[in-house]
Amino acid sequence: MLRIPAGHNLAGQRRSIMRTLKLGDRGKEVLDVQSRLCGLGYDVGTDGVDGFFGPDTQAAILAFQQANGLLVDGIVADNTWQELVEAGYKAGERLLYLKMPPFRGADVLVLQRSLNRLGFNAGPEDGIFGSFTERAVLDFQKNAGLVVDGMVDESVLKVMAKVTKDGGPHAGEAKIPDRNGGHSAGRSLASIAVVVDPGHGGDDQGAATAGGLLEKDLNLQVALRLSQALESAGSRVFLTRESDKNVDLYERAALANSWGGDLFISIHHNIYSKPDVQGVAAYFFCRQGYFSESGRLLACHILNSLSERLAITALPAIGRNFAVLRETQMTAILVEPLFLSGSETAKELFNEGLAAREAEAILVGLRQYFVSE
Ligand SMILES: [Zn+2]
């Protein structure tokens, strides 16, 4: 069954920026961005925090995006803004515990990293204080003989810093945990819930070819076909949109989480100014040294199978800190089966078989992923 959400309200779960900021903009919001950049140690130029988005501010944003695995475009839209806000929280500045909407920020990230290093499974190092993180805090408190209340205050951080230095009781077992506990072993397509996410939609059309083909339309066609194929294979399937409408990136992730998906597959198509550039691309969650193992594995299988079936070279699987990859609490990938700008495939786009072939290839990749585990 394909389910479409009824009015999810995400107010309060994140901080949106009022408008997208880019080179040449002025105003209070630019001032805010610049002071956050300065606070993080980025150089915004000789004029400093002056409320003008000049080349120095752009360079600082580019460096910040590069360092945080974001799309490096020099523009401050929602995802970059969210990361700027979160990066400002220093460890120990506020009391952390499980609440809705959850605490988010660099301080949560530091906590997750420390817990993971000590062998307490805090889940993905995504900077969001979720139930995995709380469970790890409770475990840690129990082990360290502290009050077991899930509240991370100064005393907890002190003990944590001490055992981290001493090696700690679990130091030898430390490992990088993964989304969903990293476990989909023993499972098959028939036993899981898959969230299929057709990129863009509505007034956000994505890439467009000279011939008038829009990325949002092809993404939807592929997603609908993939959904049908998955349902035939016995999966429970959810679509973040099944018509031509605009859905916010964070809302897509929140929907996927509310549906309890096991896998999240976002479908996009690439474009490039040079028409002879071609390749299959797939992205998995990666942030400051942490990456999703299952996401990388899934991306690799889908890259292989798309490459084989479309006879297009696969680019290496790429770790990125995209909103839909970070916010989803499940194994998540974003796949771009081909470049719409590619001269060879441009003709094929109008061939009705393309969406079906892409969907089929993604399904094959999914099957191989489960076999390999
Ligand atoms: Zn796209």
Short mmCIF file of N, CA and C in Angstrom, two decimals, residues 203-345:
data_model
loop_
_atom_site.label_atom_id
_atom_site.label_comp_id
_atom_site.label_asym_id
_atom_site.label_seq_id
_atom_site.Cartn_x
_atom_site.Cartn_y
_atom_site.Cartn_z
N ASP A 203 6.98 23.07 -7.54
CA ASP A 203 7.74 24.14 -8.20
C ASP A 203 9.25 23.90 -8.14
N ASP A 204 9.66 22.88 -7.42
CA ASP A 204 11.08 22.49 -7.41
C ASP A 204 11.25 21.38 -8.44
N GLN A 205 11.69 21.77 -9.63
CA GLN A 205 11.69 20.77 -10.71
C GLN A 205 12.99 20.00 -10.84
N GLY A 206 14.04 20.39 -10.09
CA GLY A 206 15.31 19.69 -10.20
C GLY A 206 15.99 20.04 -11.51
N ALA A 207 16.74 19.10 -12.03
CA ALA A 207 17.44 19.35 -13.29
C ALA A 207 16.46 19.36 -14.46
N ALA A 208 16.84 20.04 -15.53
CA ALA A 208 15.98 20.07 -16.73
C ALA A 208 16.86 19.95 -17.96
N THR A 209 16.41 19.17 -18.95
CA THR A 209 17.20 19.04 -20.18
C THR A 209 16.75 20.11 -21.17
N ALA A 210 17.58 20.33 -22.19
CA ALA A 210 17.23 21.28 -23.24
C ALA A 210 15.94 20.84 -23.92
N GLY A 211 15.74 19.51 -23.98
CA GLY A 211 14.53 18.98 -24.61
C GLY A 211 13.29 19.10 -23.74
N GLY A 212 13.42 19.65 -22.54
CA GLY A 212 12.24 19.90 -21.71
C GLY A 212 11.91 18.78 -20.73
N LEU A 213 12.77 17.78 -20.61
CA LEU A 213 12.49 16.72 -19.64
C LEU A 213 12.91 17.19 -18.24
N LEU A 214 12.02 17.03 -17.28
CA LEU A 214 12.29 17.51 -15.93
C LEU A 214 12.67 16.36 -15.01
N GLU A 215 13.68 16.61 -14.19
CA GLU A 215 14.15 15.59 -13.27
C GLU A 215 13.03 15.11 -12.36
N LYS A 216 12.23 16.04 -11.83
CA LYS A 216 11.17 15.66 -10.88
C LYS A 216 10.22 14.61 -11.49
N ASP A 217 9.95 14.72 -12.79
CA ASP A 217 9.02 13.78 -13.44
C ASP A 217 9.64 12.40 -13.58
N LEU A 218 10.91 12.37 -14.03
CA LEU A 218 11.57 11.08 -14.20
C LEU A 218 11.78 10.42 -12.83
N ASN A 219 12.16 11.21 -11.81
CA ASN A 219 12.32 10.66 -10.46
C ASN A 219 11.04 9.97 -10.01
N LEU A 220 9.90 10.64 -10.26
CA LEU A 220 8.61 10.08 -9.83
C LEU A 220 8.28 8.80 -10.59
N GLN A 221 8.54 8.81 -11.90
CA GLN A 221 8.27 7.59 -12.69
C GLN A 221 9.07 6.41 -12.17
N VAL A 222 10.34 6.65 -11.92
CA VAL A 222 11.21 5.56 -11.43
C VAL A 222 10.71 5.10 -10.05
N ALA A 223 10.37 6.06 -9.20
CA ALA A 223 9.93 5.73 -7.84
C ALA A 223 8.63 4.92 -7.86
N LEU A 224 7.70 5.29 -8.72
CA LEU A 224 6.42 4.56 -8.78
C LEU A 224 6.65 3.13 -9.25
N ARG A 225 7.52 2.99 -10.25
CA ARG A 225 7.80 1.64 -10.76
C ARG A 225 8.55 0.80 -9.72
N LEU A 226 9.49 1.42 -9.06
CA LEU A 226 10.23 0.70 -8.02
C LEU A 226 9.29 0.28 -6.89
N SER A 227 8.35 1.15 -6.53
CA SER A 227 7.39 0.82 -5.48
C SER A 227 6.55 -0.39 -5.85
N GLN A 228 6.09 -0.41 -7.12
CA GLN A 228 5.29 -1.56 -7.57
C GLN A 228 6.11 -2.84 -7.50
N ALA A 229 7.35 -2.75 -7.96
CA ALA A 229 8.21 -3.94 -7.96
C ALA A 229 8.48 -4.43 -6.54
N LEU A 230 8.69 -3.49 -5.63
CA LEU A 230 8.95 -3.87 -4.24
C LEU A 230 7.72 -4.50 -3.60
N GLU A 231 6.55 -3.95 -3.94
CA GLU A 231 5.32 -4.53 -3.39
C GLU A 231 5.14 -5.96 -3.89
N SER A 232 5.46 -6.16 -5.16
CA SER A 232 5.36 -7.52 -5.71
C SER A 232 6.33 -8.45 -4.98
N ALA A 233 7.44 -7.91 -4.53
CA ALA A 233 8.43 -8.73 -3.81
C ALA A 233 8.03 -8.91 -2.34
N GLY A 234 6.92 -8.28 -1.94
CA GLY A 234 6.42 -8.48 -0.57
C GLY A 234 6.81 -7.40 0.42
N SER A 235 7.50 -6.36 -0.03
CA SER A 235 7.89 -5.30 0.89
C SER A 235 6.69 -4.39 1.21
N ARG A 236 6.74 -3.80 2.39
CA ARG A 236 5.82 -2.70 2.66
C ARG A 236 6.47 -1.45 2.10
N VAL A 237 5.73 -0.68 1.33
CA VAL A 237 6.34 0.45 0.63
C VAL A 237 5.65 1.76 0.98
N PHE A 238 6.44 2.78 1.19
CA PHE A 238 5.91 4.13 1.44
C PHE A 238 6.57 5.09 0.47
N LEU A 239 5.77 5.99 -0.06
CA LEU A 239 6.31 7.02 -0.96
C LEU A 239 6.21 8.39 -0.29
N THR A 240 7.28 9.17 -0.37
CA THR A 240 7.22 10.51 0.24
C THR A 240 6.37 11.46 -0.60
N ARG A 241 6.21 11.13 -1.87
CA ARG A 241 5.21 11.82 -2.69
C ARG A 241 4.82 10.87 -3.82
N GLU A 242 3.54 10.89 -4.25
CA GLU A 242 3.19 10.07 -5.40
C GLU A 242 2.51 10.91 -6.46
N SER A 243 2.69 12.22 -6.32
CA SER A 243 2.20 13.12 -7.37
C SER A 243 3.20 14.26 -7.47
N ASP A 244 2.90 15.19 -8.36
CA ASP A 244 3.83 16.30 -8.61
C ASP A 244 3.62 17.40 -7.58
N LYS A 245 4.21 17.21 -6.39
CA LYS A 245 4.05 18.25 -5.38
C LYS A 245 5.34 18.46 -4.59
N ASN A 246 5.43 19.61 -3.97
CA ASN A 246 6.61 20.00 -3.23
C ASN A 246 6.59 19.38 -1.83
N VAL A 247 7.64 18.66 -1.45
CA VAL A 247 7.76 18.16 -0.08
C VAL A 247 9.14 18.54 0.44
N ASP A 248 9.17 19.22 1.57
CA ASP A 248 10.41 19.68 2.20
C ASP A 248 11.31 18.48 2.54
N LEU A 249 12.63 18.66 2.43
CA LEU A 249 13.58 17.57 2.69
C LEU A 249 13.43 17.01 4.10
N TYR A 250 13.27 17.92 5.07
CA TYR A 250 13.16 17.47 6.46
C TYR A 250 11.84 16.75 6.70
N GLU A 251 10.82 17.18 5.97
CA GLU A 251 9.54 16.49 6.11
C GLU A 251 9.63 15.08 5.52
N ARG A 252 10.36 14.94 4.43
CA ARG A 252 10.54 13.60 3.84
C ARG A 252 11.15 12.65 4.87
N ALA A 253 12.20 13.15 5.54
CA ALA A 253 12.89 12.31 6.53
C ALA A 253 11.97 12.02 7.72
N ALA A 254 11.22 13.03 8.16
CA ALA A 254 10.33 12.83 9.31
C ALA A 254 9.24 11.81 8.98
N LEU A 255 8.75 11.85 7.74
CA LEU A 255 7.75 10.88 7.32
C LEU A 255 8.34 9.47 7.35
N ALA A 256 9.53 9.35 6.78
CA ALA A 256 10.19 8.03 6.74
C ALA A 256 10.36 7.48 8.16
N ASN A 257 10.74 8.35 9.10
CA ASN A 257 10.92 7.92 10.49
C ASN A 257 9.59 7.52 11.10
N SER A 258 8.54 8.29 10.81
CA SER A 258 7.24 7.99 11.42
C SER A 258 6.67 6.68 10.86
N TRP A 259 7.06 6.34 9.63
CA TRP A 259 6.59 5.08 9.06
C TRP A 259 7.42 3.89 9.54
N GLY A 260 8.53 4.14 10.21
CA GLY A 260 9.39 3.05 10.67
C GLY A 260 10.04 2.28 9.53
N GLY A 261 10.49 3.00 8.51
CA GLY A 261 11.13 2.34 7.37
C GLY A 261 12.43 1.65 7.77
N ASP A 262 12.76 0.56 7.06
CA ASP A 262 14.04 -0.11 7.25
C ASP A 262 15.08 0.45 6.29
N LEU A 263 14.61 0.83 5.11
CA LEU A 263 15.49 1.40 4.09
C LEU A 263 14.86 2.67 3.54
N PHE A 264 15.71 3.60 3.17
CA PHE A 264 15.25 4.84 2.56
C PHE A 264 16.02 5.01 1.25
N ILE A 265 15.28 5.11 0.14
CA ILE A 265 15.95 5.25 -1.15
C ILE A 265 15.45 6.51 -1.84
N SER A 266 16.33 7.48 -1.93
CA SER A 266 15.98 8.74 -2.57
C SER A 266 16.44 8.70 -4.02
N ILE A 267 15.52 9.03 -4.93
CA ILE A 267 15.86 8.92 -6.36
C ILE A 267 15.98 10.30 -6.99
N HIS A 268 17.14 10.54 -7.57
CA HIS A 268 17.43 11.80 -8.27
C HIS A 268 18.07 11.48 -9.60
N HIS A 269 18.28 12.53 -10.40
CA HIS A 269 19.08 12.39 -11.62
C HIS A 269 20.03 13.56 -11.70
N ASN A 270 21.18 13.29 -12.24
CA ASN A 270 22.25 14.27 -12.27
C ASN A 270 22.19 15.12 -13.53
N ILE A 271 22.90 16.23 -13.50
CA ILE A 271 23.06 17.04 -14.72
C ILE A 271 24.40 17.73 -14.64
N TYR A 272 24.99 17.96 -15.79
CA TYR A 272 26.29 18.63 -15.80
C TYR A 272 26.39 19.45 -17.06
N SER A 273 27.19 20.52 -16.99
CA SER A 273 27.26 21.43 -18.14
C SER A 273 27.88 20.76 -19.37
N LYS A 274 28.74 19.78 -19.14
CA LYS A 274 29.34 19.09 -20.30
C LYS A 274 28.53 17.84 -20.62
N PRO A 275 27.97 17.79 -21.82
CA PRO A 275 27.04 16.69 -22.14
C PRO A 275 27.71 15.32 -22.23
N ASP A 276 29.04 15.28 -22.37
CA ASP A 276 29.65 13.96 -22.50
C ASP A 276 29.98 13.33 -21.14
N VAL A 277 29.71 14.05 -20.06
CA VAL A 277 29.95 13.48 -18.73
C VAL A 277 28.79 12.52 -18.41
N GLN A 278 29.12 11.31 -18.00
CA GLN A 278 28.08 10.34 -17.69
C GLN A 278 28.54 9.46 -16.54
N GLY A 279 27.62 8.88 -15.81
CA GLY A 279 28.00 8.00 -14.71
C GLY A 279 26.84 7.78 -13.76
N VAL A 280 26.88 6.64 -13.06
CA VAL A 280 25.88 6.35 -12.04
C VAL A 280 26.45 6.82 -10.70
N ALA A 281 25.67 7.57 -9.94
CA ALA A 281 26.17 8.07 -8.66
C ALA A 281 25.26 7.61 -7.52
N ALA A 282 25.85 7.31 -6.36
CA ALA A 282 25.05 6.97 -5.18
C ALA A 282 25.76 7.50 -3.94
N TYR A 283 24.96 7.98 -2.99
CA TYR A 283 25.49 8.63 -1.80
C TYR A 283 24.95 7.94 -0.55
N PHE A 284 25.82 7.88 0.48
CA PHE A 284 25.41 7.34 1.78
C PHE A 284 25.78 8.35 2.84
N PHE A 285 25.27 8.18 4.07
CA PHE A 285 25.51 9.16 5.13
C PHE A 285 26.94 9.11 5.64
N CYS A 286 27.57 10.27 5.69
CA CYS A 286 28.93 10.38 6.21
C CYS A 286 29.05 11.76 6.84
N ARG A 287 29.65 11.80 8.02
CA ARG A 287 29.84 13.09 8.68
C ARG A 287 31.03 13.01 9.61
N GLN A 288 31.99 13.84 9.36
CA GLN A 288 33.18 13.98 10.21
C GLN A 288 33.73 12.64 10.70
N GLY A 289 34.06 11.77 9.78
CA GLY A 289 34.72 10.53 10.16
C GLY A 289 33.78 9.37 10.41
N TYR A 290 32.50 9.67 10.72
CA TYR A 290 31.53 8.59 10.89
C TYR A 290 30.89 8.31 9.55
N PHE A 291 30.69 7.06 9.22
CA PHE A 291 29.87 6.80 8.04
C PHE A 291 28.98 5.59 8.27
N SER A 292 27.91 5.52 7.50
CA SER A 292 26.98 4.40 7.62
C SER A 292 27.51 3.23 6.79
N GLU A 293 27.87 2.16 7.48
CA GLU A 293 28.41 0.98 6.77
C GLU A 293 27.36 0.35 5.88
N SER A 294 26.15 0.21 6.42
CA SER A 294 25.11 -0.44 5.62
C SER A 294 24.72 0.45 4.44
N GLY A 295 24.76 1.77 4.65
CA GLY A 295 24.44 2.69 3.55
C GLY A 295 25.46 2.58 2.43
N ARG A 296 26.74 2.48 2.83
CA ARG A 296 27.79 2.36 1.82
C ARG A 296 27.65 1.06 1.03
N LEU A 297 27.37 -0.01 1.77
CA LEU A 297 27.21 -1.32 1.13
C LEU A 297 26.02 -1.30 0.15
N LEU A 298 24.91 -0.76 0.61
CA LEU A 298 23.72 -0.69 -0.26
C LEU A 298 24.02 0.16 -1.49
N ALA A 299 24.69 1.30 -1.28
CA ALA A 299 25.03 2.18 -2.41
C ALA A 299 25.88 1.42 -3.43
N CYS A 300 26.84 0.64 -2.95
CA CYS A 300 27.72 -0.10 -3.86
C CYS A 300 26.95 -1.13 -4.70
N HIS A 301 26.04 -1.86 -4.05
CA HIS A 301 25.27 -2.86 -4.79
C HIS A 301 24.39 -2.21 -5.86
N ILE A 302 23.79 -1.09 -5.49
CA ILE A 302 22.89 -0.42 -6.44
C ILE A 302 23.69 0.22 -7.58
N LEU A 303 24.87 0.74 -7.25
CA LEU A 303 25.75 1.28 -8.29
C LEU A 303 26.11 0.19 -9.30
N ASN A 304 26.51 -0.96 -8.77
CA ASN A 304 26.92 -2.07 -9.66
C ASN A 304 25.79 -2.49 -10.57
N SER A 305 24.63 -2.64 -9.99
CA SER A 305 23.55 -3.19 -10.80
C SER A 305 23.04 -2.15 -11.81
N LEU A 306 23.01 -0.87 -11.43
CA LEU A 306 22.62 0.16 -12.40
C LEU A 306 23.65 0.26 -13.53
N SER A 307 24.92 0.19 -13.14
CA SER A 307 26.00 0.30 -14.10
C SER A 307 25.91 -0.82 -15.14
N GLU A 308 25.65 -2.04 -14.64
CA GLU A 308 25.55 -3.19 -15.53
C GLU A 308 24.36 -3.06 -16.47
N ARG A 309 23.20 -2.73 -15.89
CA ARG A 309 21.98 -2.75 -16.67
C ARG A 309 21.79 -1.55 -17.59
N LEU A 310 22.39 -0.42 -17.24
CA LEU A 310 22.25 0.75 -18.11
C LEU A 310 23.50 0.95 -18.96
N ALA A 311 24.51 0.06 -18.75
CA ALA A 311 25.79 0.16 -19.45
C ALA A 311 26.39 1.55 -19.28
N ILE A 312 26.38 2.03 -18.05
CA ILE A 312 26.98 3.33 -17.72
C ILE A 312 28.00 3.08 -16.61
N THR A 313 29.14 3.75 -16.68
CA THR A 313 30.17 3.60 -15.65
C THR A 313 29.64 4.02 -14.29
N ALA A 314 30.00 3.25 -13.26
CA ALA A 314 29.62 3.64 -11.90
C ALA A 314 30.70 4.54 -11.31
N LEU A 315 30.30 5.66 -10.72
CA LEU A 315 31.23 6.48 -9.95
C LEU A 315 31.39 5.79 -8.59
N PRO A 316 32.45 6.09 -7.84
CA PRO A 316 32.57 5.46 -6.52
C PRO A 316 31.42 5.92 -5.60
N ALA A 317 31.00 5.06 -4.67
CA ALA A 317 29.97 5.47 -3.70
C ALA A 317 30.53 6.63 -2.89
N ILE A 318 29.70 7.63 -2.66
CA ILE A 318 30.19 8.87 -2.04
C ILE A 318 29.47 9.12 -0.71
N GLY A 319 30.25 9.39 0.35
CA GLY A 319 29.67 9.74 1.65
C GLY A 319 29.33 11.21 1.70
N ARG A 320 28.11 11.54 2.07
CA ARG A 320 27.68 12.93 2.14
C ARG A 320 26.77 13.16 3.35
N ASN A 321 26.75 14.41 3.79
CA ASN A 321 25.92 14.79 4.93
C ASN A 321 24.67 15.49 4.41
N PHE A 322 23.94 14.86 3.50
CA PHE A 322 22.72 15.45 2.97
C PHE A 322 21.60 15.30 4.00
N ALA A 323 20.67 16.25 3.98
CA ALA A 323 19.59 16.23 4.98
C ALA A 323 18.84 14.90 5.01
N VAL A 324 18.45 14.38 3.85
CA VAL A 324 17.64 13.14 3.87
C VAL A 324 18.46 11.94 4.35
N LEU A 325 19.79 12.01 4.21
CA LEU A 325 20.62 10.90 4.67
C LEU A 325 20.87 11.01 6.18
N ARG A 326 21.00 12.23 6.67
CA ARG A 326 21.29 12.44 8.09
C ARG A 326 20.06 12.26 8.96
N GLU A 327 18.92 12.79 8.49
CA GLU A 327 17.73 12.85 9.34
C GLU A 327 16.97 11.53 9.41
N THR A 328 17.20 10.65 8.47
CA THR A 328 16.46 9.38 8.44
C THR A 328 17.12 8.38 9.39
N GLN A 329 16.30 7.74 10.24
CA GLN A 329 16.85 6.80 11.23
C GLN A 329 16.83 5.38 10.69
N MET A 330 17.40 5.19 9.50
CA MET A 330 17.40 3.87 8.86
C MET A 330 18.51 3.90 7.83
N THR A 331 18.82 2.76 7.25
CA THR A 331 19.81 2.75 6.19
C THR A 331 19.28 3.58 5.03
N ALA A 332 20.05 4.58 4.63
CA ALA A 332 19.54 5.53 3.63
C ALA A 332 20.56 5.76 2.54
N ILE A 333 20.07 5.81 1.30
CA ILE A 333 20.95 6.20 0.19
C ILE A 333 20.21 7.18 -0.72
N LEU A 334 21.00 7.91 -1.49
CA LEU A 334 20.45 8.76 -2.54
C LEU A 334 21.13 8.30 -3.82
N VAL A 335 20.32 7.98 -4.82
CA VAL A 335 20.90 7.43 -6.05
C VAL A 335 20.55 8.32 -7.25
N GLU A 336 21.53 8.47 -8.13
CA GLU A 336 21.33 9.22 -9.37
C GLU A 336 21.72 8.29 -10.52
N PRO A 337 20.74 7.60 -11.10
CA PRO A 337 21.06 6.57 -12.10
C PRO A 337 21.81 7.10 -13.32
N LEU A 338 21.58 8.34 -13.73
CA LEU A 338 22.34 8.85 -14.87
C LEU A 338 22.29 10.37 -14.93
N PHE A 339 23.11 10.91 -15.82
CA PHE A 339 23.13 12.35 -16.07
C PHE A 339 22.12 12.64 -17.18
N LEU A 340 21.15 13.50 -16.88
CA LEU A 340 20.17 13.86 -17.90
C LEU A 340 20.84 14.62 -19.04
N SER A 341 21.99 15.21 -18.74
CA SER A 341 22.70 15.99 -19.74
C SER A 341 23.50 15.11 -20.70
N GLY A 342 23.62 13.82 -20.40
CA GLY A 342 24.44 12.92 -21.22
C GLY A 342 23.88 12.80 -22.63
N SER A 343 24.73 13.01 -23.62
CA SER A 343 24.24 13.03 -25.00
C SER A 343 23.71 11.67 -25.43
N GLU A 344 24.37 10.61 -25.01
CA GLU A 344 23.96 9.26 -25.41
C GLU A 344 22.59 8.91 -24.84
N THR A 345 22.37 9.28 -23.57
CA THR A 345 21.15 8.85 -22.93
C THR A 345 19.99 9.81 -23.18
#
